[in-house]
C-alpha cells in the first residue's frame, strides 16, 4: 500500500486540518511529518471548533491511529495542553496516538532563543510564531538535539542541563532584553515530560513500514505550506523544515516510491502571516473583505493574516516541487460577492514577463500580471453538490485546472466538515 500525502501549497493555513479530518475515514493511519506547534490546524464539526498544533488531525476518529513522525518537533508543554483539551472532549488519545522516538523535543530555552533571535533582527524579523521551531531544528541539524527516545534513558537530564546552559549563554550573546524565569519554565516542562512518557513511543519508520506491508492505508499530514519550505520557500522568511513532499520521506521514513496520491491544498485566494514577500498582497477594500469574511486570523498566534489574489505562478511552482496529483480548493465561499476576481498568471520581473518563480520575489523586482474573472453572488456555504455551483465559480475552477494541469477534486465552501463538495 502506498502512502498518500496532503500538504499546503501556499504560505500555510490553507485548511489542511479540515481536509485531513474529512479524508480520515478513508485511512487507517494519519501521520504528521514535520513542523511542530507553529502549526494550527482547525477542525469544525457538530458545531464545535478544535485547533490542533502537534497532534495529527485524524485524532477525532475513533478507529484511526495517529502518528507523530520523526520529522516533527514536540513542545511537551503545548503537547500536554492539547492532550488535556482532547481529554475534555472525551477522546481516548492514549490508544490513538503514537510518537516517534526520533522526534526532537523543544526545550523552554529553544523558545527563549527564538525570541532573542527575532528581537535581535529588529525590522528584518521573520515573524516567527516564537514556538522555538528554528532553534530546535538548528540543534537537530547541529547534532545537539534531545529526542523523544532520549527521555527514556537514565542520564537524559544531564544532557538537558548542558544543552539548556549552553542556550542561556547563547541568549546572553544576543544582547537583547529577554525576561524569563527558567526555574518556573522547567517545572512546567518536566511535568509535561512526565505526561509525554505516559504515551506510546515507537520506532515509527518500522511501524509505518509494517503497516503498509499488512495493507493499512496511511495519509501523511503536512504542516505549514510549500512557500514556507526551508529550501524552496521565500527564504529567509520561511520555517525551518521541509514542508514539501520530500519532507514526508525524511519525516516519516517512507521511500519516494511508496508515495501514492499527493493532495495539494490551496485557498481560492492567498494569505500569509508573518514577514516576507507576497506579490499579490492587497492593501485595499478587497483585501479587507477577504480578511473579514474569511476570518483571517492565525490559529496559533491570533495575528491578522495578510490577504491577496490567487498567485498561479507560485501555485504552479508548488505543484511542481510536490508532484501534486489532486488539488483541493478551499474557502471558495469567501469570494462570493466580489464583482471581479483576479488571478495572477505571470510576473513582470525586472521588465520581462515570466511564468516561473524567480530567486527573488521582493516587491521591487516583481509586479503581478492578472487575468480577470467575473465573480459570483451566490452563497456557496449550503451547497453540497458540484451541480449546484454557479457558472462563474465553475469557470474559475476550469481555468485553474487548465493552467495547472491537475484536477481540482474537492471544493471547500465553509469551515465545517460537511461543507465539502467532491467533484469528479
Ligand atoms: P491549516 O493550518 O491549513 O489547517 O488551516 P487553519 O486551520 O490555520 O486555517 C484555515 C481556517 O479557515 C480555519 O479557521 C478553518 O476553520 C477555516 N476554513 C477551512 N476551510 C474553509 C472554507 O472552505 N471556508 C471558510 N469560510 N473557512 C474555512
Ligand atoms: P499551519 O500548519 C502559517 C510562519 C510564521 C513565520 C514563519 C516562521 O497552521 O499552516 P516559525 O514559527 O516556523 O519559525 O515561523 O512561518 N508559519 C506559519 N504560517 N501557518 C503555519 O502553520 C505556520 N507555521 C509557521 O508566521 O512567518
Ligand atoms: Mg494553520
Tab-separated table of N, CA and C and ligand atoms in Angstrom, residues 12-16 38-42 52 224 298-300 305, ligand 3:
chain	number	residue	atom	x	y	z
A	12	UNK	N	0.850	28.360	4.187
A	12	UNK	CA	0.221	27.769	5.368
A	12	UNK	C	-1.228	28.176	5.523
A	13	UNK	N	-1.920	27.540	6.476
A	13	UNK	CA	-3.314	27.870	6.817
A	13	UNK	C	-4.283	27.690	5.654
A	14	UNK	N	-3.974	26.759	4.779
A	14	UNK	CA	-4.838	26.525	3.615
A	14	UNK	C	-6.123	25.807	4.015
A	15	UNK	N	-6.091	25.108	5.154
A	15	UNK	CA	-7.252	24.323	5.595
A	15	UNK	C	-6.911	22.838	5.675
A	16	UNK	N	-5.628	22.556	5.903
A	16	UNK	CA	-5.153	21.155	5.961
A	16	UNK	C	-5.902	20.346	7.023
A	38	UNK	N	4.152	25.421	15.817
A	38	UNK	CA	3.938	26.615	14.983
A	38	UNK	C	2.668	26.428	14.144
A	39	UNK	N	2.293	25.186	13.912
A	39	UNK	CA	1.084	24.877	13.149
A	39	UNK	C	-0.165	25.077	13.999
A	40	UNK	N	-1.249	25.437	13.326
A	40	UNK	CA	-2.556	25.485	13.982
A	40	UNK	C	-3.545	24.950	12.977
A	41	UNK	N	-4.039	23.759	13.193
A	41	UNK	CA	-4.937	23.112	12.233
A	41	UNK	C	-6.343	23.077	12.817
A	42	UNK	N	-7.262	23.724	12.103
A	42	UNK	CA	-8.621	23.893	12.634
A	42	UNK	C	-9.579	22.862	12.053
A	52	UNK	N	-5.695	22.004	16.501
A	52	UNK	CA	-4.593	21.088	16.829
A	52	UNK	C	-3.271	21.712	16.398
A	224	UNK	N	2.429	23.809	7.812
A	224	UNK	CA	2.858	24.997	7.067
A	224	UNK	C	2.482	24.844	5.576
A	298	UNK	N	-4.520	34.122	12.568
A	298	UNK	CA	-3.742	32.901	12.794
A	298	UNK	C	-4.334	32.013	13.885
A	299	UNK	N	-4.394	30.694	13.608
A	299	UNK	CA	-4.954	29.749	14.578
A	299	UNK	C	-3.999	29.502	15.744
A	300	UNK	N	-2.721	29.851	15.586
A	300	UNK	CA	-1.749	29.639	16.662
A	300	UNK	C	-1.458	30.931	17.407
A	305	UNK	N	-3.953	37.750	9.257
A	305	UNK	CA	-3.246	37.239	8.083
A	305	UNK	C	-3.334	38.263	6.957
B	3	LIG	MG1	-2.919	26.923	10.437
